[in-house]
PDB file of C-alpha atoms in Angstrom:
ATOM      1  CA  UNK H   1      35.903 -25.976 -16.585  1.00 59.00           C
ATOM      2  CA  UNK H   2      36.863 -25.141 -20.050  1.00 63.00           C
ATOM      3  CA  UNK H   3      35.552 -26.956 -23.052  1.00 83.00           C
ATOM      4  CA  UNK H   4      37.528 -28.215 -25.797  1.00 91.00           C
ATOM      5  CA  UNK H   5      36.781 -28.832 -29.475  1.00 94.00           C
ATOM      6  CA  UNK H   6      38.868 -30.978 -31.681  1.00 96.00           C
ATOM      7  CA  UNK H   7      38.704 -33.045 -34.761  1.00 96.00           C
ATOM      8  CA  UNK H   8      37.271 -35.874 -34.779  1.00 96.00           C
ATOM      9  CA  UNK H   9      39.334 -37.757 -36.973  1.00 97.00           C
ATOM     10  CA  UNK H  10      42.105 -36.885 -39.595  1.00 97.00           C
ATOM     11  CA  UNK H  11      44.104 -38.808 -41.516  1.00 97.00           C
ATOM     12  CA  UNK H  12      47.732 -38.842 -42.398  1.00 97.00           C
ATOM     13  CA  UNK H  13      50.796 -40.649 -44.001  1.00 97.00           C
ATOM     14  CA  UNK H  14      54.290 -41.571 -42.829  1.00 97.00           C
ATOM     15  CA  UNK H  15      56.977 -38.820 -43.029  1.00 96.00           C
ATOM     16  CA  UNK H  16      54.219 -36.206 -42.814  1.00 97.00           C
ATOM     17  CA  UNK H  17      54.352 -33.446 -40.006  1.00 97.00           C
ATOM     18  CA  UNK H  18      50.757 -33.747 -38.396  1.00 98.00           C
ATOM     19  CA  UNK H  19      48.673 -30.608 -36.612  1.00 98.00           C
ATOM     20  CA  UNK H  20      46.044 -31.134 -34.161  1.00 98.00           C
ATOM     21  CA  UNK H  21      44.134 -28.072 -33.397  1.00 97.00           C
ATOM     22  CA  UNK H  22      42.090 -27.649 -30.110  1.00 96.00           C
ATOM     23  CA  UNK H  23      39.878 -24.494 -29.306  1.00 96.00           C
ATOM     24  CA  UNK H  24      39.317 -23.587 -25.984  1.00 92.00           C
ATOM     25  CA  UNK H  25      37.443 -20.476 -25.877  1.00 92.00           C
ATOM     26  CA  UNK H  26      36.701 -20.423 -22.051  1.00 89.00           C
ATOM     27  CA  UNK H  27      39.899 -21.228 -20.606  1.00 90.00           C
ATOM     28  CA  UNK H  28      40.646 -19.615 -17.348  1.00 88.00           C
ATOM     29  CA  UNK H  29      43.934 -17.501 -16.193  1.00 89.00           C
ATOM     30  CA  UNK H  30      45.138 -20.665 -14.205  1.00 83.00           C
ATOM     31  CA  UNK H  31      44.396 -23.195 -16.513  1.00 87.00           C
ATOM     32  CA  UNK H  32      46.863 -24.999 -18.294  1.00 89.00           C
ATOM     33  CA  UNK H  33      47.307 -27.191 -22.127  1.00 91.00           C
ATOM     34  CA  UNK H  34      48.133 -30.617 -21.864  1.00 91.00           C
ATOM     35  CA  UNK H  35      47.678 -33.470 -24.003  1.00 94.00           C
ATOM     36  CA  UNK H  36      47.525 -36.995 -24.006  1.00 95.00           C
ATOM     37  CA  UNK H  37      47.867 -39.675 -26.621  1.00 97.00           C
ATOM     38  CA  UNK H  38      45.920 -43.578 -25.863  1.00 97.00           C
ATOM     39  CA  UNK H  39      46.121 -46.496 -28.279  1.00 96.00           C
ATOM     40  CA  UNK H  40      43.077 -49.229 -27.952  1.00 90.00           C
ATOM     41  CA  UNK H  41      42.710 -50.754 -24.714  1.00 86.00           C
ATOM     42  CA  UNK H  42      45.454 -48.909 -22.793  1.00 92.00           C
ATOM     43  CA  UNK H  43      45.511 -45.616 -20.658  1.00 94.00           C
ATOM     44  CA  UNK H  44      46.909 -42.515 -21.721  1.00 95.00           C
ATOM     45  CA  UNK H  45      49.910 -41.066 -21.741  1.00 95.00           C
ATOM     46  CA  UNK H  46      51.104 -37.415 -21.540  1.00 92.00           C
ATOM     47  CA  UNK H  47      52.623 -36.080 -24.376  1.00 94.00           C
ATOM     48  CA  UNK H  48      53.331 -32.223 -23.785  1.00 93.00           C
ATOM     49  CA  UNK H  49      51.971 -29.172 -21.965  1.00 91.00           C
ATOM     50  CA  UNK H  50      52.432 -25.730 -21.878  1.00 91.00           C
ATOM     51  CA  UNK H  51      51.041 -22.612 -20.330  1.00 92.00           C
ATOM     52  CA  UNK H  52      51.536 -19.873 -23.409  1.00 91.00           C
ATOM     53  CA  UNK H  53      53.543 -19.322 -27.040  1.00 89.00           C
ATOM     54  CA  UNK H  54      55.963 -22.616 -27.859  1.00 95.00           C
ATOM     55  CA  UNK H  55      56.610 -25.460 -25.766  1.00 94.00           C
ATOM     56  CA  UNK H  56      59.077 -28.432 -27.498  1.00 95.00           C
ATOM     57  CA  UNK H  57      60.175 -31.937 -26.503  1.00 93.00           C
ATOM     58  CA  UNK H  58      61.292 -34.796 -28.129  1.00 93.00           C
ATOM     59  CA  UNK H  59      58.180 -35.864 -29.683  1.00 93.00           C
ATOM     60  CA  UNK H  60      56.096 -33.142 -30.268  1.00 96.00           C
ATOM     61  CA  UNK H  61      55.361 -29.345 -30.181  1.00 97.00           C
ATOM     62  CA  UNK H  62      52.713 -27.306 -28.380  1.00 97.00           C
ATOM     63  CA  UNK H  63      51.979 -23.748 -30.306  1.00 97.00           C
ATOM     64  CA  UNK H  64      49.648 -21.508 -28.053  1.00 97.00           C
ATOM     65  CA  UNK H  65      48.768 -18.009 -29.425  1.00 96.00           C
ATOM     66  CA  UNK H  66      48.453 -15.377 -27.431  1.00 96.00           C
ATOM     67  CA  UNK H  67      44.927 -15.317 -26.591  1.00 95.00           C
ATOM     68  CA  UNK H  68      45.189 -18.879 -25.708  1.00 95.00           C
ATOM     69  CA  UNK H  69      42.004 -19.675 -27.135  1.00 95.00           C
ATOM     70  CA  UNK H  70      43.218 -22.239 -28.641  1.00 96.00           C
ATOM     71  CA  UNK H  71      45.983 -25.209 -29.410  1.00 96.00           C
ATOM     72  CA  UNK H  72      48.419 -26.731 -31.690  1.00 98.00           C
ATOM     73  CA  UNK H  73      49.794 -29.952 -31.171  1.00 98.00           C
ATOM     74  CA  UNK H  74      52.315 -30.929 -33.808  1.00 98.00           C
ATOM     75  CA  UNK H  75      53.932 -34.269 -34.361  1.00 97.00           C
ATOM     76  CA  UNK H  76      56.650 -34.056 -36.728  1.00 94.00           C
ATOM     77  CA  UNK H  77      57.775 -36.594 -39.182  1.00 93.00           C
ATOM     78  CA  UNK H  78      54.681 -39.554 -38.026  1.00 97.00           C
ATOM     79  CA  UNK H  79      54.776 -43.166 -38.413  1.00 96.00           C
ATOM     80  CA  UNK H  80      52.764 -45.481 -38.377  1.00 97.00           C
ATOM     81  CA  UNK H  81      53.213 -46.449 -34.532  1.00 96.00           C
ATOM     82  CA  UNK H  82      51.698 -42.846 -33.759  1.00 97.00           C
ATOM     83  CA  UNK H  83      47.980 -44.247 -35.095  1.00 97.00           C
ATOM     84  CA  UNK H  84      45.896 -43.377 -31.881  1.00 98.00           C
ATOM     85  CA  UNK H  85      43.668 -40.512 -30.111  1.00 98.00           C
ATOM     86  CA  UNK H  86      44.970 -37.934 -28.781  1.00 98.00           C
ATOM     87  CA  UNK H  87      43.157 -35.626 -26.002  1.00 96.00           C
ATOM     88  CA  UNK H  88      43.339 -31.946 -25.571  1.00 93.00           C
ATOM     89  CA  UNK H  89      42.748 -31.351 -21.985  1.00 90.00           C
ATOM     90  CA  UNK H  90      42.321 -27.406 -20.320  1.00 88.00           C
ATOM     91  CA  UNK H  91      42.061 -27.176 -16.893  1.00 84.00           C
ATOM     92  CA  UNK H  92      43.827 -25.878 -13.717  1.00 77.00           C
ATOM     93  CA  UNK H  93      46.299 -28.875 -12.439  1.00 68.00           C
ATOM     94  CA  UNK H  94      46.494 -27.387  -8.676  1.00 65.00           C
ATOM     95  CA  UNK H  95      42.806 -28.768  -8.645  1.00 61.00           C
ATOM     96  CA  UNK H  96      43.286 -31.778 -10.147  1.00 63.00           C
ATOM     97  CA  UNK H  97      40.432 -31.559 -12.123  1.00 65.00           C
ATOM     98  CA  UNK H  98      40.649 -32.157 -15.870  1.00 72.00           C
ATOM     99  CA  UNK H  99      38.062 -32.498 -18.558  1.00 78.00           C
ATOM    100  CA  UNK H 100      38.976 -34.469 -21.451  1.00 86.00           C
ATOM    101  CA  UNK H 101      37.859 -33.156 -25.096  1.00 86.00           C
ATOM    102  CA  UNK H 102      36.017 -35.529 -27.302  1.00 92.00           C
ATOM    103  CA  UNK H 103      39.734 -36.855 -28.631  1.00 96.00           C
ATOM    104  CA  UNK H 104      41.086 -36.734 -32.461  1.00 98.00           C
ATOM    105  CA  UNK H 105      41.456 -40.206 -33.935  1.00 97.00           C
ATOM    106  CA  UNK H 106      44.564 -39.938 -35.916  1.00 98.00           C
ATOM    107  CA  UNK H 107      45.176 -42.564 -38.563  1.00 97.00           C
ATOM    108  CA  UNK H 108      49.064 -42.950 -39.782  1.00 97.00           C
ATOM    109  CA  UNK H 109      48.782 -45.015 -43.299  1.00 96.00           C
ATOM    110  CA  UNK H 110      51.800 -46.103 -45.173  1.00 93.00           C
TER     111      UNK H 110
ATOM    112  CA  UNK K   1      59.521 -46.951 -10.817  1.00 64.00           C
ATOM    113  CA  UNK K   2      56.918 -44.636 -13.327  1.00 68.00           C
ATOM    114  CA  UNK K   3      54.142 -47.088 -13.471  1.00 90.00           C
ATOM    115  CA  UNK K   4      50.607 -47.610 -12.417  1.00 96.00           C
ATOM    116  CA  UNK K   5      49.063 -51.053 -11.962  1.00 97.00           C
ATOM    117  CA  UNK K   6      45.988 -52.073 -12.081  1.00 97.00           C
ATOM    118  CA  UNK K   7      44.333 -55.649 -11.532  1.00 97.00           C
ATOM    119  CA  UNK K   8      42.371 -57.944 -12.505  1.00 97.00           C
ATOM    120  CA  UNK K   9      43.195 -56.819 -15.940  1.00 96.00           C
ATOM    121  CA  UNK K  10      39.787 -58.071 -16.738  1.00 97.00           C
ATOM    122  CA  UNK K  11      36.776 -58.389 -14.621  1.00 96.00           C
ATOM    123  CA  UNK K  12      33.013 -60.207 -15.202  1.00 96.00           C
ATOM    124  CA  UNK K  13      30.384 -59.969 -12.658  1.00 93.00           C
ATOM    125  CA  UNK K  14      26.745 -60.082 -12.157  1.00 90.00           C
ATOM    126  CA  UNK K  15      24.400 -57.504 -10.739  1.00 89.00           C
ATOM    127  CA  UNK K  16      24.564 -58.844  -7.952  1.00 89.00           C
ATOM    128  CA  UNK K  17      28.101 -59.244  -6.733  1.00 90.00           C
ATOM    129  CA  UNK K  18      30.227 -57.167  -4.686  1.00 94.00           C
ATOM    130  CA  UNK K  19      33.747 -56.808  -6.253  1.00 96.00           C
ATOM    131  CA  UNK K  20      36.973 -54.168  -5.718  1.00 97.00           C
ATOM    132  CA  UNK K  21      39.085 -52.915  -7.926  1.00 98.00           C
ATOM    133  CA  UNK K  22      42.754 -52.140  -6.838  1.00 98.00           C
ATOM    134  CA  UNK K  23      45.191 -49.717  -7.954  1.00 98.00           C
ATOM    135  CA  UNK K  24      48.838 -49.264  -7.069  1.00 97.00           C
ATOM    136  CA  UNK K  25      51.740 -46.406  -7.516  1.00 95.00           C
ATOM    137  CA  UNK K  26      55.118 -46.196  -6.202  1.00 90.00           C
ATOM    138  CA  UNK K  27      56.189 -42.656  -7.583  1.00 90.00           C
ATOM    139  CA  UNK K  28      55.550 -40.739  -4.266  1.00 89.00           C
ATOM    140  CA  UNK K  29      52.488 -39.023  -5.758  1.00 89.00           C
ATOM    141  CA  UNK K  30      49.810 -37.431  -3.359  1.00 88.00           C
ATOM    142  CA  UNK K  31      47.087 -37.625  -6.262  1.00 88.00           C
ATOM    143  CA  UNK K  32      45.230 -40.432  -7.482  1.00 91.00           C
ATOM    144  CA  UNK K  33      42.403 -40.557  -9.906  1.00 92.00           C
ATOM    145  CA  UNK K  34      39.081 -43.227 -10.939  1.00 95.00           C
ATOM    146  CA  UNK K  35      38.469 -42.888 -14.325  1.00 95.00           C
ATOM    147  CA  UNK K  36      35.517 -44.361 -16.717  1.00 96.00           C
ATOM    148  CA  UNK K  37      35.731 -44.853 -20.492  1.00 97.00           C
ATOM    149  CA  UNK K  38      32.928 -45.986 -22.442  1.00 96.00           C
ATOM    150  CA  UNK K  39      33.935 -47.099 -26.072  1.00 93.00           C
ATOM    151  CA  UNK K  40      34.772 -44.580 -28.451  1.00 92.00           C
ATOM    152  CA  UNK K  41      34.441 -42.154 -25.826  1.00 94.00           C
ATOM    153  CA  UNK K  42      36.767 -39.910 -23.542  1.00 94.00           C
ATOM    154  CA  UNK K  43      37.735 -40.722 -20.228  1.00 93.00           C
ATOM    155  CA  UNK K  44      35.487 -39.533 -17.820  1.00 92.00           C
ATOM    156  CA  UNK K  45      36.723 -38.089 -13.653  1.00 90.00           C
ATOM    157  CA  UNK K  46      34.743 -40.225 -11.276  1.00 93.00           C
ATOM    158  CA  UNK K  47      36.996 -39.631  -7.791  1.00 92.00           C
ATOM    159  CA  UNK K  48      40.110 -37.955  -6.637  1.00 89.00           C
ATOM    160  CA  UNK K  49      41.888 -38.347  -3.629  1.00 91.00           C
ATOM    161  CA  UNK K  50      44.636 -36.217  -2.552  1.00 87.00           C
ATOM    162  CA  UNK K  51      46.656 -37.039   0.085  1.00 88.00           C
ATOM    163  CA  UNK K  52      44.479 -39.842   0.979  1.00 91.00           C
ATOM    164  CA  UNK K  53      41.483 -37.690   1.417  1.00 90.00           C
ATOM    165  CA  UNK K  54      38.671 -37.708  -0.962  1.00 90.00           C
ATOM    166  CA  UNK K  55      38.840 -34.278  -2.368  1.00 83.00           C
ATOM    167  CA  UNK K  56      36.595 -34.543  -5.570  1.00 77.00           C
ATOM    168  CA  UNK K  57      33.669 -36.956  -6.081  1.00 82.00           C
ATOM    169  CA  UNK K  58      32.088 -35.790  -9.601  1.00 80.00           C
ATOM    170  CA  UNK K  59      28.449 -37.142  -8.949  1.00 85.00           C
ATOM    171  CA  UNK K  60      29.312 -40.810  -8.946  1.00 92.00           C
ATOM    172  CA  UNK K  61      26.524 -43.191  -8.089  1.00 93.00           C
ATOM    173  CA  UNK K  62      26.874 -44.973  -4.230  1.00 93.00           C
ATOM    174  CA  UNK K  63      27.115 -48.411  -6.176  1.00 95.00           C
ATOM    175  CA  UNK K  64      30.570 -46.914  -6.907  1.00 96.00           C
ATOM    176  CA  UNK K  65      32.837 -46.813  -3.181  1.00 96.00           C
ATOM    177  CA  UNK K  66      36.260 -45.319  -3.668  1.00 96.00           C
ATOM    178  CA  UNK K  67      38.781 -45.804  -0.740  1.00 96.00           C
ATOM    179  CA  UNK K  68      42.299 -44.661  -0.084  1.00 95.00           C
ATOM    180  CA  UNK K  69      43.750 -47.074   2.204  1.00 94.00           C
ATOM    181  CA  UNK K  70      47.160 -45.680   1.958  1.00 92.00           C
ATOM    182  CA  UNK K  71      49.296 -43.133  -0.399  1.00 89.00           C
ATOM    183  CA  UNK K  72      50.337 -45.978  -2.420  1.00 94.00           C
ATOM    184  CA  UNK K  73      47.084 -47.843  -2.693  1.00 97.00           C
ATOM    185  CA  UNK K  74      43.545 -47.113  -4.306  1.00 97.00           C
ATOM    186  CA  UNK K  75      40.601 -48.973  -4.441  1.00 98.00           C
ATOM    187  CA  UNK K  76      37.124 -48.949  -5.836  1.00 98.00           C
ATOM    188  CA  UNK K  77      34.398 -51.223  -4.215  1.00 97.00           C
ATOM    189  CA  UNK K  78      31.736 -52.201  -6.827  1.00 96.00           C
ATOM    190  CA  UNK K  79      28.102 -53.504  -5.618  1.00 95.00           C
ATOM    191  CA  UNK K  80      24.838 -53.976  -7.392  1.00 93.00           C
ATOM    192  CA  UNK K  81      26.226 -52.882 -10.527  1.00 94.00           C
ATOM    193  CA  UNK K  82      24.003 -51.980 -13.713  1.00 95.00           C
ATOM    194  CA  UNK K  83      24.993 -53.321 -17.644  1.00 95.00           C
ATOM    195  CA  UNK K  84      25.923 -49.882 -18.419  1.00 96.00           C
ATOM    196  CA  UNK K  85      28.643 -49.301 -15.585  1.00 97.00           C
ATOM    197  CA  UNK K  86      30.158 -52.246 -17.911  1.00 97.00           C
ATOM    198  CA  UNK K  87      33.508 -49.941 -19.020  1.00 97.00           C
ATOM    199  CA  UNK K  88      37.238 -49.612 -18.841  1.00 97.00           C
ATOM    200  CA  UNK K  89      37.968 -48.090 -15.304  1.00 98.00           C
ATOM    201  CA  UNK K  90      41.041 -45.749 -15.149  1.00 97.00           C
ATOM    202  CA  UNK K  91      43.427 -45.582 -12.204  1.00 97.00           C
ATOM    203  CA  UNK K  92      45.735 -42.434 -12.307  1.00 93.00           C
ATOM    204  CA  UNK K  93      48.168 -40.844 -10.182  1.00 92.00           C
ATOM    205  CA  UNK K  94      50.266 -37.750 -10.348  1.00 88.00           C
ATOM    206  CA  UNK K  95      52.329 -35.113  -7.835  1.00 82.00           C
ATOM    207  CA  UNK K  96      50.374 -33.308  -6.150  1.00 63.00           C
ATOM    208  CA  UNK K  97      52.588 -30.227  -6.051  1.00 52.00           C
ATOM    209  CA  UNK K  98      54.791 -28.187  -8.802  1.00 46.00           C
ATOM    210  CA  UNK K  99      58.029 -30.865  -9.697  1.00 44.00           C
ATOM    211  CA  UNK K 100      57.986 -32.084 -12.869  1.00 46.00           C
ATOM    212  CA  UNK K 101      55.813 -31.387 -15.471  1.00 55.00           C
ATOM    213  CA  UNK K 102      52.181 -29.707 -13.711  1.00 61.00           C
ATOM    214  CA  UNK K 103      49.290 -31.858 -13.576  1.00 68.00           C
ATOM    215  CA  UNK K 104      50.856 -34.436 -15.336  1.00 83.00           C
ATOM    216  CA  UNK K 105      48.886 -37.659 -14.981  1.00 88.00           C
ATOM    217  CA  UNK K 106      50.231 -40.979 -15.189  1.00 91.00           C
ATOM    218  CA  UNK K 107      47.423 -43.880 -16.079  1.00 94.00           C
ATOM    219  CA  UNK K 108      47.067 -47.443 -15.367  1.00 96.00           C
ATOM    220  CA  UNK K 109      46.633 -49.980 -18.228  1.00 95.00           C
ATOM    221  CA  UNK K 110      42.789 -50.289 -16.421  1.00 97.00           C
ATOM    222  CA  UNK K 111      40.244 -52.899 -15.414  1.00 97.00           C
ATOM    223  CA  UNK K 112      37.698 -54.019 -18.654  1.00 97.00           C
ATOM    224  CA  UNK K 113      34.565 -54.957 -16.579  1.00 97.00           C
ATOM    225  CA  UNK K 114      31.706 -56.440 -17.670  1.00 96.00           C
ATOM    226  CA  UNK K 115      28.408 -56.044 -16.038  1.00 96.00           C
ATOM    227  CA  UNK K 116      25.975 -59.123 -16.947  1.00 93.00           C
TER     228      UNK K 116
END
């Protein structure tokens, strides 16, 4: 299974576009980029995933270079709602089997 | 219907006791996941089942007993617990099959237990 590196925390204000940044040197042919956003004491919740280059929906983009060593999640324009962890998870979804990353710990302040 | 519940919400028990807890998904998925997450910490794979079969079991101890009862339904028997099993437990679910967004994994709210 792939390992992922992130941040461990980073800091931000409202209005500001916000990049999280996961390497994943390892990852495999089939695997695929997803991540995952939790606030305290709930489970998490999907946010995006792609496979390779640009993936977009309405709350965030996914930016994968070619190499797909690594990942950019971007959250445009946060508030102060968005204040949680989000995951970087590699991993081949036909197995079921992901690995979590250690998690970013975003803080939105006003 | 896109949601997983879990109960009890909370749970307290002593090493001793024998407890379950339950999970439940109506979205037709063929997957379902048991999750643990320590404080401060990522959520960690304890047991998948797909269709109803026990397909990955990542080294859990046997105080741990998952059990599929149907493709709606997942439990996980608890007996003889330790204090540091205390944790949030994570139900999942998701298709098992392309439709949709792969892989994507829809979570419970979870079980806080306690281990005294």
């Amino acid at each position: 299974l792939a390992k992922t590196t992130q941040p461990i925390s980073m800091d931000s204000y409202e209005g500001q576009e916000v990049n999280i940044t996961c390497s994943h040197n390892n990852i495999a042919t089939n695997d695929y980029i997803t991540w995952y956003q939790q606030f305290p004491s709930q489970g998490p919740r999907f946010i995006i995933q792609g496979y390779k280059t640009k993936v977009t929906n309405e709350v965030a983009s996914l930016f994968i270079p070619a190499d797909r060593k690594s990942s950019t999640l971007s959250l445009p324009r946060v508030s102060l709602s968005d204040t949680a962890v989000y995951y970087c998870l590699v991993g081949d979804p036909y197995g079921q089997n992901f690995v979590f990353g250690p998690g970013t710990r975003l803080s939105v302040l006003p | 219907d896109t949601e997983v519940t879990q109960t009890p919400k909370h749970l307290v028990m002593g090493m001793t006791n024998k407890k379950s807890l339950k999970c439940e998904q109506h979205m037709g998925h063929r997957a379902m996941y048991w999750y643990k997450q320590k404080a401060k910490k990522p959520p960690e794979l304890m047991f998948v089942y797909s269709y109803e079969k026990l397909s990955i079991n990542e080294s859990v101890p046997s105080r741990f007993s998952p059990e599929c009862p149907n493709s709606s339904l997942l439990n996980l028997h608890l007996h003889a617990l330790q204090p540091e099993d205390s944790a949030l437990y994570l139900c999942a679910s998701s298709q098992d099959k392309a439709g949709g967004r792969v892989g994507e994994q829809f979570f419970g709210p979870g079980t806080r237990l306690t281990v005294l």
